Coordinates of C-alpha atoms in Angstrom, one line a residue:
Chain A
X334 CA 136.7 76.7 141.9
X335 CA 140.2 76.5 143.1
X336 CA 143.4 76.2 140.9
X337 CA 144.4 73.0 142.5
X338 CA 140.7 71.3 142.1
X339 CA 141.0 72.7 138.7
X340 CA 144.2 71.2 137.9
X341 CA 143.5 68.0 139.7
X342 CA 140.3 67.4 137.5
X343 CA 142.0 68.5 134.2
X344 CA 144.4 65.7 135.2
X345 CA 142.1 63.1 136.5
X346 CA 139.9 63.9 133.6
X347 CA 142.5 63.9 131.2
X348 CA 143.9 60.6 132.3
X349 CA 140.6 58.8 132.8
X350 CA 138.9 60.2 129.2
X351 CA 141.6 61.0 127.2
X352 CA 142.6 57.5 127.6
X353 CA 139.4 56.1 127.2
X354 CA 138.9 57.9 123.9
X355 CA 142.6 57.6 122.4
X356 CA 141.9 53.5 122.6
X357 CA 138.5 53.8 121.3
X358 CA 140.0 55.4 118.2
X359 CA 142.9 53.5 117.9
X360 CA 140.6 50.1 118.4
X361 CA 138.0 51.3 115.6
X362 CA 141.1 51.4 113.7
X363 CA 142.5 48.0 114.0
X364 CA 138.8 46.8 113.9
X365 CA 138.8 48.1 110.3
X366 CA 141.6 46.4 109.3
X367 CA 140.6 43.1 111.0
X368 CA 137.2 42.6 109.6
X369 CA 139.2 43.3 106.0
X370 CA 141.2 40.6 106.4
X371 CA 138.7 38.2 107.2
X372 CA 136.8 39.6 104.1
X373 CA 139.7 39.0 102.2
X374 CA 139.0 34.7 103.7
X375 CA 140.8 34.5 106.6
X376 CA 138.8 33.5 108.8
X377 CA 138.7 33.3 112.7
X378 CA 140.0 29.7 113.9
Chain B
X236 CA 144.5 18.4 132.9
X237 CA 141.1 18.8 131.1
X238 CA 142.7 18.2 127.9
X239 CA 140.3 16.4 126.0
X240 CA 136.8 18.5 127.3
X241 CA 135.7 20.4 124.0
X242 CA 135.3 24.1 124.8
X243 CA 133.2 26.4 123.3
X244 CA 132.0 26.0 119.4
X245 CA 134.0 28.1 116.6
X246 CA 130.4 29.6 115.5
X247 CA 129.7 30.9 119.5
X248 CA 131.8 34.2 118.4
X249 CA 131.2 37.7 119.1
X250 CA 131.1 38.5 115.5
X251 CA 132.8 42.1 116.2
X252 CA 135.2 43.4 118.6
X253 CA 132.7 46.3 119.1
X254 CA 130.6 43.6 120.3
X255 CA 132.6 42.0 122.9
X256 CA 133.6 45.3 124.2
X257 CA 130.5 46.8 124.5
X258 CA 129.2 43.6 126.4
X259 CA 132.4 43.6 128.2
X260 CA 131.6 47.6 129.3
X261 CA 128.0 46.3 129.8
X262 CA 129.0 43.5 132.5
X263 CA 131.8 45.9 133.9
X264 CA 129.5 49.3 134.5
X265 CA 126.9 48.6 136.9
X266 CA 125.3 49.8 140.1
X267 CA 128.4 50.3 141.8
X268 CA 129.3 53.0 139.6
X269 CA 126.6 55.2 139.7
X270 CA 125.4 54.6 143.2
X271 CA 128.4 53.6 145.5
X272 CA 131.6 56.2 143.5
X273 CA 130.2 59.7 144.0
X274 CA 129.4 58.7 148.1
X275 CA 132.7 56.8 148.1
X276 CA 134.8 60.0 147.0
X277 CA 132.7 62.5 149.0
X278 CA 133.5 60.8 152.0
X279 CA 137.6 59.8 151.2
X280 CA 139.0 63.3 150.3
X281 CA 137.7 64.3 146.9
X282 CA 140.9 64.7 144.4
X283 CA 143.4 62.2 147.3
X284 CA 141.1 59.6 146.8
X285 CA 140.7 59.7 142.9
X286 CA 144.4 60.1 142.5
X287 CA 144.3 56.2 144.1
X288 CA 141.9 55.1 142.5
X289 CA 143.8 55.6 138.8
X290 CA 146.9 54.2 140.1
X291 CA 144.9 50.9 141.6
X292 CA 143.3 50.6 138.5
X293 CA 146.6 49.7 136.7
X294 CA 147.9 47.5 140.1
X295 CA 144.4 45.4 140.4
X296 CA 142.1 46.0 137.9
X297 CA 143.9 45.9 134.2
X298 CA 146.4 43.4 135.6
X299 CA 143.7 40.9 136.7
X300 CA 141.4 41.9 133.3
X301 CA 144.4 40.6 131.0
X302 CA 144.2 37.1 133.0
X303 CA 140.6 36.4 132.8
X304 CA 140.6 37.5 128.7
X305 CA 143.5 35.5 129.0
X306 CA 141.9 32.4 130.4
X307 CA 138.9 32.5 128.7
X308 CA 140.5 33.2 125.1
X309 CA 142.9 30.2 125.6
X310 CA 140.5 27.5 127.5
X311 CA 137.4 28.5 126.2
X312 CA 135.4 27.5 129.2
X313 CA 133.7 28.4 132.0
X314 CA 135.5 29.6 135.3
X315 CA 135.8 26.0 136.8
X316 CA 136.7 24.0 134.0
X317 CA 139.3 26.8 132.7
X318 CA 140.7 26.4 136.1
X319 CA 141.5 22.8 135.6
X320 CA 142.1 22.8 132.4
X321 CA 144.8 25.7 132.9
X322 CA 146.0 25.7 136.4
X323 CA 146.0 22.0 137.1
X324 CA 142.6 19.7 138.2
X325 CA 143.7 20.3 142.0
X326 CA 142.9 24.0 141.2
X327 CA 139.4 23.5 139.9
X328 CA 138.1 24.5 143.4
X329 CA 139.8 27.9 143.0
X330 CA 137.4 28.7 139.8
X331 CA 134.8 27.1 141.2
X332 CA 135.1 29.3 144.0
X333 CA 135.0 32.7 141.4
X334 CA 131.9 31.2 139.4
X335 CA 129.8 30.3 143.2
X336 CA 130.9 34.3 144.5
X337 CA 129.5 35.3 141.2
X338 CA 126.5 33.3 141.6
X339 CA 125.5 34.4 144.8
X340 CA 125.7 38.0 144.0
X341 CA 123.8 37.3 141.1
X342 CA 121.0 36.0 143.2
X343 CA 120.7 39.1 145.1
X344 CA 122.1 41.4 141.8
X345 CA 118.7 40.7 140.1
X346 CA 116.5 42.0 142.9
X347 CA 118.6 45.1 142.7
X348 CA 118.2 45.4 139.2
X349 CA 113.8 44.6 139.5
X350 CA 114.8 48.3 142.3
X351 CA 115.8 50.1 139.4
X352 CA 113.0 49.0 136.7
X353 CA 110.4 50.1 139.5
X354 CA 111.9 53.2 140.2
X355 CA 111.9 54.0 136.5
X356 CA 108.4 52.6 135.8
X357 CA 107.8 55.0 138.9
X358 CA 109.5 58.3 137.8
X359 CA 107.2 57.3 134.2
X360 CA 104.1 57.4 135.8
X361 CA 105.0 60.1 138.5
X362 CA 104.0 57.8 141.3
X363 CA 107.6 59.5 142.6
X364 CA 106.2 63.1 142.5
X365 CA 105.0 65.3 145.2
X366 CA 105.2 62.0 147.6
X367 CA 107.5 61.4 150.3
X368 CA 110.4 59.1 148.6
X369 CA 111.2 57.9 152.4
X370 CA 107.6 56.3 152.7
X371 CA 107.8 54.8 149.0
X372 CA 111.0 52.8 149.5
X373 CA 109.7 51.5 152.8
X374 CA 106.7 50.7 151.5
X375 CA 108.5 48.6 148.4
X376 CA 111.9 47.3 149.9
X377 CA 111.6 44.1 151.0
X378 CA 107.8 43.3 149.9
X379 CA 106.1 41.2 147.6
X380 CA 106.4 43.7 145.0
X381 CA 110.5 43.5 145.0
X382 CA 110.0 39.9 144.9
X383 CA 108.1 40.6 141.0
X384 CA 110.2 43.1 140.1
X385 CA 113.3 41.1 141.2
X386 CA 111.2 38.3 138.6
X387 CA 110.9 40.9 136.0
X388 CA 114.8 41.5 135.8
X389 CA 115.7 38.3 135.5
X390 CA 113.3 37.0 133.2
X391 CA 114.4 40.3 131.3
X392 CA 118.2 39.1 131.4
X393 CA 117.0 35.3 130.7
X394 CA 115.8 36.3 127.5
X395 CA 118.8 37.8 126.2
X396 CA 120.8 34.9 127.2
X397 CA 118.7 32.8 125.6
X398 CA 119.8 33.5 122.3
X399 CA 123.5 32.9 123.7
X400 CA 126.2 35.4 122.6
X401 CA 124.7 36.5 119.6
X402 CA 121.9 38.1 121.5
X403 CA 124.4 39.3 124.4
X404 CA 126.2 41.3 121.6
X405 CA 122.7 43.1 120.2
X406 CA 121.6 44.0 123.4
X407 CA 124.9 45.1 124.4
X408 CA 125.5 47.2 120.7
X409 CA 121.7 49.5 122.0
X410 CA 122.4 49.6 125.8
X411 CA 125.6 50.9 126.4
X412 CA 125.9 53.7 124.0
X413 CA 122.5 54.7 124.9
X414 CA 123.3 54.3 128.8
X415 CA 126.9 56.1 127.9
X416 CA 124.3 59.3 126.5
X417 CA 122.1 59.1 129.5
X418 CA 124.9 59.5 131.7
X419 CA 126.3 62.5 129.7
X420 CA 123.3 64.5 129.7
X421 CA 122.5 63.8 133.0
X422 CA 126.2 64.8 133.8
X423 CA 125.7 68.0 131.6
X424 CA 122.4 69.1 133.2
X425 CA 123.9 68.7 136.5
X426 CA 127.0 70.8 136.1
X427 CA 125.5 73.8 134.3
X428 CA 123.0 73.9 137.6
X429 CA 123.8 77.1 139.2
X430 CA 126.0 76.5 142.2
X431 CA 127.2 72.8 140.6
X432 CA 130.9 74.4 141.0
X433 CA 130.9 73.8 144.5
X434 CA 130.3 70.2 143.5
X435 CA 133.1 69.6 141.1
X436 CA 135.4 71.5 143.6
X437 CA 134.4 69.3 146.7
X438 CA 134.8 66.4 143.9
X439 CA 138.5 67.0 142.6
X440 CA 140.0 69.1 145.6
X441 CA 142.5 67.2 146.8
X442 CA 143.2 66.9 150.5
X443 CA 147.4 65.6 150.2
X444 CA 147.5 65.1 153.7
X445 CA 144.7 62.4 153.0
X446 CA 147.1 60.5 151.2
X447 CA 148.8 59.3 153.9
X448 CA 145.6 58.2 155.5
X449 CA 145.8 54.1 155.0
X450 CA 141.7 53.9 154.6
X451 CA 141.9 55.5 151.9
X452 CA 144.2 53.7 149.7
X453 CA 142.6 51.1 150.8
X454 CA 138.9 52.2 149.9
X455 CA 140.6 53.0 146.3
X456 CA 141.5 49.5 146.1
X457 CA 138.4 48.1 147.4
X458 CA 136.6 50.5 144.9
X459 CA 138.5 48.9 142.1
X460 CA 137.8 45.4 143.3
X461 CA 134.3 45.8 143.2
X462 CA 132.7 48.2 140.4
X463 CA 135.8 47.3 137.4
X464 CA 134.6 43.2 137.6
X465 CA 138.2 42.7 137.3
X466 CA 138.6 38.9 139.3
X467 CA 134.7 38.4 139.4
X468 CA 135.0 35.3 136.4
X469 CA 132.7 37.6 134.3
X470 CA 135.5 38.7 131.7
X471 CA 136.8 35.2 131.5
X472 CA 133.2 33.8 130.7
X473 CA 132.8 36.5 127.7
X474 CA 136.6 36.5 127.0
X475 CA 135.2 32.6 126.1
X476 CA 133.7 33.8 123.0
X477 CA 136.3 36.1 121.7
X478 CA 137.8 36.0 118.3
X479 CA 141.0 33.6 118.0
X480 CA 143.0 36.5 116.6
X481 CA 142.0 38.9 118.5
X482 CA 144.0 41.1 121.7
X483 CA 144.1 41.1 124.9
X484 CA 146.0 44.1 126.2
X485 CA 144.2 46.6 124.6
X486 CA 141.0 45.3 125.1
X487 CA 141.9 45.1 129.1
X488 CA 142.9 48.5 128.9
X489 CA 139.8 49.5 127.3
X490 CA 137.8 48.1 129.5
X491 CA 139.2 49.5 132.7
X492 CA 139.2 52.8 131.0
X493 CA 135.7 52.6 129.9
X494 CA 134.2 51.8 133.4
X495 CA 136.1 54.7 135.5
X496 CA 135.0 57.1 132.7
X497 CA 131.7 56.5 133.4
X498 CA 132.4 56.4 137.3
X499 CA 133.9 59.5 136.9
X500 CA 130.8 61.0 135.1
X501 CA 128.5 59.1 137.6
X502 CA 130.5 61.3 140.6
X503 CA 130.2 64.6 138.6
X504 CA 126.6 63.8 137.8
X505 CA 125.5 63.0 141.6
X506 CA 127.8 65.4 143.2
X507 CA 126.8 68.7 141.1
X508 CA 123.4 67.5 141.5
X509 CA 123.7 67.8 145.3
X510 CA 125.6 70.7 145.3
X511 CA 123.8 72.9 143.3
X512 CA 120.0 71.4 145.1
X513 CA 120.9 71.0 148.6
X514 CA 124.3 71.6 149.5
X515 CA 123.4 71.5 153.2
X516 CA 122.3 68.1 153.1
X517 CA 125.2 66.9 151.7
X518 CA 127.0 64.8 155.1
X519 CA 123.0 63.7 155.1
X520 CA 123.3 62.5 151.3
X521 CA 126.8 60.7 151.5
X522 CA 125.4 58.9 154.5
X523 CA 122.7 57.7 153.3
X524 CA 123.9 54.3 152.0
X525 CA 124.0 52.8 147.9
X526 CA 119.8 52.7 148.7
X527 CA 119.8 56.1 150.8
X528 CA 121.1 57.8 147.7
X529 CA 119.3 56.4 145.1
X530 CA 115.9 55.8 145.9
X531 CA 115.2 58.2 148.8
X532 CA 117.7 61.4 148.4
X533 CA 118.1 61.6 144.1
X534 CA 114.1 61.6 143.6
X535 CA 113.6 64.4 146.4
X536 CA 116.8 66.2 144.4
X537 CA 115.7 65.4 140.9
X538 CA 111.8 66.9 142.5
X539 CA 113.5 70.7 142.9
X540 CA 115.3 70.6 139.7
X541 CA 113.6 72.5 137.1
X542 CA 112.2 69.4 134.4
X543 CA 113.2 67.2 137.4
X544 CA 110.8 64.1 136.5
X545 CA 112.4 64.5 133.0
X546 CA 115.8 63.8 134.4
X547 CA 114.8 61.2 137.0
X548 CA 113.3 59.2 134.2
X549 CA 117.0 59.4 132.7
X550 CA 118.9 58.5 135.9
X551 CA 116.5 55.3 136.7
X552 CA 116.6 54.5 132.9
X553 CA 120.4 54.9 133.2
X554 CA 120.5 53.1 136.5
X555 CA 118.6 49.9 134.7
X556 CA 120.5 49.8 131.8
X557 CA 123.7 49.3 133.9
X558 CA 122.4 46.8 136.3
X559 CA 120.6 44.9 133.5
X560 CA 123.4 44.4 131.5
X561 CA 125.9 43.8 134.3
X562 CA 122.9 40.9 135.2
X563 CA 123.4 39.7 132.0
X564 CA 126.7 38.3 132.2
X565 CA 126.4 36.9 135.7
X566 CA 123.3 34.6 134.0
X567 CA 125.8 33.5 130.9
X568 CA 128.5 32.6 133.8
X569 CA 126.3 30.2 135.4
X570 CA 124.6 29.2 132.1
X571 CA 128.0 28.3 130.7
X572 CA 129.0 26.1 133.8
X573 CA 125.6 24.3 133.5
X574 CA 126.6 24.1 129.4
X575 CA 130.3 22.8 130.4
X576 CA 128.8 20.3 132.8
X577 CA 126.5 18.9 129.7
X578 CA 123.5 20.8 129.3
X579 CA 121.9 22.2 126.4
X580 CA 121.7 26.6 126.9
X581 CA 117.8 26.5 127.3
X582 CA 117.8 23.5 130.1
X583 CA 120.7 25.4 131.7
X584 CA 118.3 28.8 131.6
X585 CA 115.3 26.9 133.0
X586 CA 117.8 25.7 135.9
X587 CA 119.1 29.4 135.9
X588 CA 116.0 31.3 135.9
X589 CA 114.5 28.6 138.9
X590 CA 117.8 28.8 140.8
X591 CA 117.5 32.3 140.8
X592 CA 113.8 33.1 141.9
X593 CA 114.4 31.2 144.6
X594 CA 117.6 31.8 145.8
X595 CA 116.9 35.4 145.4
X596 CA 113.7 35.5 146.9
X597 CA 114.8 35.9 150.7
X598 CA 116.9 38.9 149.4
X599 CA 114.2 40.1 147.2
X600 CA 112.0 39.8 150.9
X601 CA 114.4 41.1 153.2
X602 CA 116.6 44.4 153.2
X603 CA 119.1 42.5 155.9
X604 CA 119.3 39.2 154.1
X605 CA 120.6 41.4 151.1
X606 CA 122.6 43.7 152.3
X607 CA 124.4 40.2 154.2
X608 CA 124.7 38.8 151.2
X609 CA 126.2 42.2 149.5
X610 CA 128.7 41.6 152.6
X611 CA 129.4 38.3 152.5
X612 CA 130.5 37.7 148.7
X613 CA 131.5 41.7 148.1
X614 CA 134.7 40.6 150.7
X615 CA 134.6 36.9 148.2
X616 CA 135.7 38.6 145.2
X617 CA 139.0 39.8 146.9
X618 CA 139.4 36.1 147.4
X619 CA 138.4 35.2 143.6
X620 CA 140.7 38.1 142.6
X621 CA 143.2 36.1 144.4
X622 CA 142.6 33.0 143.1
X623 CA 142.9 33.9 139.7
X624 CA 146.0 35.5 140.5
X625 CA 147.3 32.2 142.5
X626 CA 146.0 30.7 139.0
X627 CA 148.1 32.5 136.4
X628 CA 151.5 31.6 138.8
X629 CA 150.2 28.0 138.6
X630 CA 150.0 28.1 134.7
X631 CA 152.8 30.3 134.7
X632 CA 152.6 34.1 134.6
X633 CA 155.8 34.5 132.2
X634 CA 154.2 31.9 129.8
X635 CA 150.8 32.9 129.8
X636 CA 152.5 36.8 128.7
X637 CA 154.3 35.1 125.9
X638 CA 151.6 32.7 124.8
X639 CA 148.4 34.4 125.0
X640 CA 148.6 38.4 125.9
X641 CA 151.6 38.9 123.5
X642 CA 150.2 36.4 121.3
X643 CA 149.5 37.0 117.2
X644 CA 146.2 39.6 117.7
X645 CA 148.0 41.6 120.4
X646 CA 147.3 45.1 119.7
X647 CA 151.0 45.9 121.8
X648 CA 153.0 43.7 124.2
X649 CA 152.4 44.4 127.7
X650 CA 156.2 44.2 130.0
X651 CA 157.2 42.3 132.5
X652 CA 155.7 45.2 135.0
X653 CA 152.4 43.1 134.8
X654 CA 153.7 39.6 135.6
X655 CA 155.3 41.2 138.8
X656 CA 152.1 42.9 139.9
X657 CA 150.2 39.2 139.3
X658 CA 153.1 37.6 141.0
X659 CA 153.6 39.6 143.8
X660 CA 151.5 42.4 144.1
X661 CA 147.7 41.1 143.4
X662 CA 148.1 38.5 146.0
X663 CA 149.4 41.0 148.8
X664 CA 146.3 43.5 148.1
X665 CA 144.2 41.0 148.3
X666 CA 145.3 39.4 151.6
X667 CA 145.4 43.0 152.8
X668 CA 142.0 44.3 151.5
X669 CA 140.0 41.0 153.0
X670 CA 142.2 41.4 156.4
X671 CA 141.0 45.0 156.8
X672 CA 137.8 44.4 155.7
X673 CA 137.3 42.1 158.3
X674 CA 139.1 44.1 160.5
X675 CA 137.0 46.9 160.1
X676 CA 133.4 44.6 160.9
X677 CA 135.0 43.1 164.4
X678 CA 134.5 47.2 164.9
X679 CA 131.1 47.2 163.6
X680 CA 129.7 45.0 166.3
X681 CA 132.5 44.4 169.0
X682 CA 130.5 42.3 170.9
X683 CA 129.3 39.3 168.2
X684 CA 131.6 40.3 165.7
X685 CA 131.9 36.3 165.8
X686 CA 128.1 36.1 165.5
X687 CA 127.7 33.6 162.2
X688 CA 124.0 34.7 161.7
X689 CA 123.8 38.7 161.9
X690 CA 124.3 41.2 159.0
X691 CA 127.5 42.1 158.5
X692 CA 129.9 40.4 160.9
X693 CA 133.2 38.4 160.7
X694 CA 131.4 35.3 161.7
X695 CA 128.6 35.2 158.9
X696 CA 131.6 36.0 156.4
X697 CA 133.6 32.3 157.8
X698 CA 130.7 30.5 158.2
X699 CA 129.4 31.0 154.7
X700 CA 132.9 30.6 153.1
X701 CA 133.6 27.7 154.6
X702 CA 130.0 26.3 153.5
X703 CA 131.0 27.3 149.8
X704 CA 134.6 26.2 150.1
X705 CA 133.5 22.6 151.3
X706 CA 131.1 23.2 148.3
X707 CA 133.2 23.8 145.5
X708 CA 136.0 21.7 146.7
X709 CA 133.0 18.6 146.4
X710 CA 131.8 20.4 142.8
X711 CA 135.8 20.0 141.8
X712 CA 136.5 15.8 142.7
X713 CA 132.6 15.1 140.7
X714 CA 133.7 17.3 137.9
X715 CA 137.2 14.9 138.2
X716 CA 135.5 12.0 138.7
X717 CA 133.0 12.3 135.2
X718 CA 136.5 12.7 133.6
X719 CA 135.9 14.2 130.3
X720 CA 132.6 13.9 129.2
X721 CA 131.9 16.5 126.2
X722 CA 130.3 20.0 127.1
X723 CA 126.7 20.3 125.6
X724 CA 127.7 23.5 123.8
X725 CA 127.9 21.6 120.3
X726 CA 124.1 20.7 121.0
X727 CA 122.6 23.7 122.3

């Protein structure tokens, strides 16, 4: 495999995945904190 | 405006965000991604092409996503009600116009989907093995047998509606991780095949004097249009049930994201796959068409693979899974417009499930009469995309940033970048992608190009519009006219 296809795929991959996957995490997070709150009797209007 | 309708119950909530993303993912990856990506970026330049496709997914698709969540969350109706309700009753037509394009392709989606459930009930019972795949499809396209299959799907998708969004959410929490497994291992296997390098070069080498070829920019775009669901009224109808606190910009993001990951994995799975099998087929393969590829060329491939009818079962299993869940929330558009027009969910699922046997049937029968319809309401969503664009300017783009994507929930604020591209850019990609498009089919057939009752030409494309736009401009002054009458929601 080539260095540019390389690089191209690390980057497209990167992008593409590494997105995908940083605002999976950062969603279960908030999700976590959410369904506290509405624990705690707040709920959804 | 449609001030007084009542809009979807408090208790019809996804009861997780989990849940209305995965549906969301669900309705978003379908078909398109497994079947029409990998021959779309073989045959555009590999790495050029892929390079457009990310940057169109945040000038189309994400900007487009954060106005459907946004209508759905604030109207809480279906496509032509939230229309009215937020762009004014003389733009009713305009959603009625997204809901009918979504229709129609929902007629012809199912019989797709029944393709898929046979091939896997096929690749089960090795009906697929040691025959000719070439003389199966032939003998199954367009018979009785893709008319119960096309039956089978939709009955399939009727019974998750059914038990509204409650049972859209269940099915959505088993499918998609498992179809997000199947699509990994498939992508694994296929990569560690020996010669799959060739594959992932041909994939991501890019080709940079490709990128100043305007077909392909243009194919990115179109790509985007058609397998993110972004402008297709689909988001907005789920976006319907979401939590009143929760985001919007995140959950756009996510989304988008989510479906070109798996596109992505789609390409690497198909294109490995041919490289390392039968890398001197490959101009053959990439020809071959969404139905070329997928029912004739990936059995014959998945036939010389070692465990082969393992790994077809897992590709048509994978391949059902995405088309049944993307039918899914094409039924629960139409079933909410029948619920917003005063029907109880199961009367609106007996009109559903009727409307769609039939209307599907001459697709289910016919190869052409689907692949005209695949035309006809493929170039309609650049127009829906429009619409809901034209929409948000109506309402107000600056005001609908401020009071529902920023509002309390919003997991960040998105800029003023994104009212820009709704204002100015969505409409001028739009205009440009259906002007090419139609460009390109006065090409296709130079002499009837204007023919209104062949395949794939301009004329079938205007005659058919205008048919719908008369339509839905007629649907609009009735839905005026019974003023507001309450939505059935509170008694299904």
């Amino acid at each position: 495999m080539s260095a540019t296809a390389m690089i191209v795929m690390l980057a497209i991959c990167g992008v593409v995945w590494g997105g995908f996957g940083a605002m999976l995490i950062w969603m279960a997070l908030l999700e976590r904190r959410i369904s506290a709150s509405m624990v705690a009797g707040e709920p959804d209007q | 405006m449609d001030s007084e309708l009542p809009a979807a119950s408090v208790s019809e909530r996804f009861h997780s965000r989990w849940g209305l993303v995965l549906a969301t993912l669900g309705m978003a990856v379908g078909t398109g991604n497994i079947w029409r990506f990998p021959r779309i970026v073989a045959s555009n330049g590999g790495g050029s092409f892929l390079i457009a496709w990310v940057l169109f997914l945040f000038l189309w698709s994400v900007p487009l996503m954060i106005v459907e969540f946004s209508f759905g969350k604030r109207a809480r109706l279906g496509a032509l009600r939230a229309f009215r309700r937020l762009a004014g009753p003389g733009a009713g037509w305009m959603g009625g116009w997204v809901a009918l394009c979504a229709t129609a392709i929902m007629f012809y989606y199912s019989v797709v989907a029944g393709w898929c459930l046979r091939y896997f009930a096929a690749s089960i019972t090795g009906e697929l093995r040691g025959g000719d795949p070439q003389a199966f499809w032939s003998s199954y396209a367009g018979s009785y047998q893709a008319f119960l299959t096309h039956a089978v799907a939709l009955a399939l998708a009727v019974s998750v509606v059914w038990f509204g969004v409650r049972g859209i959410e269940r099915i959505a929490k088993i499918l998609i991780p498992l179809l997000a497994l199947l699509v990994v291992i498939l992508a694994i296997r296929a990569v560690t095949l020996p010669g799959a390098a060739a594959g992932l070069e041909f994939l991501f080498r890019p080709d940079w004097h490709a990128l100043r070829d305007v077909n392909i920019w243009l194919q990115a775009l179109t790509q985007n249009a058609w397998d993110t669901g972004a402008g297709w009224g689909l988001i907005l109808t789920y976006a319907i049930y979401m939590r009143a606190r929760e985001d919007v910009p995140l959950n756009s993001f996510l989304i988008a994201f989510g479906n070109n990951s798996m596109s992505l994995l789609a390409g690497i799975m198909v294109l490995c796959t041919v490289f390392a099998i039968n890398p001197g087929a490959r101009e053959d393969i990439v020809g071959a068409g969404n139905e070329g590829l997928t029912f004739i060329w990936m059995p014959r491939l998945f036939e010389q693979m070692p465990a082969g009818g393992f790994f077809m079962s897992f590709f048509f299993l994978a391949l059902s899974f995405a088309a049944l869940t993307s039918l899914i929330s094409m039924i629960e558009l139409v079933t909410r417009l029948l619920i917003d027009a005063g029907m109880i969910r199961r009367r609106a699922l007996g009109v559903v499930i009727c409307g769609g046997l039939w209307f599907g049937a001459p697709s289910a029968l016919s190869l052409a009469f689907l692949h005209n319809q695949d035309w006809v309401w493929g170039v309609g969503l650049m127009l829906s995309g429009l619409f809901f664009a034209l929409a948000a300017r109506r309402f107000g783009v600056e005001r609908l940033r401020r009071e529902v994507v920023n509002a309390e929930g919003a997991n960040f604020h998105v800029g003023r970048w994104w009212s820009f591209v709704i204002t100015v850019v969505v409409p001028l990609e739009a205009v440009i992608l259906m002007a090419w498009w139609l460009w390109e089919a006065r090409g296709w057939d130079p002499e009837g190009w204007l023919h209104p009752f062949r395949s794939a030409t301009v004329g079938t494309v205007l005659l058919q519009w205008l048919i719908a736009l008369i339509l839905v401009v007629l649907l609009n002054r009735w839905v005026g006219q019974r003023g507001t009458r309450g939505s059935g929601e509170a008694t299904s």
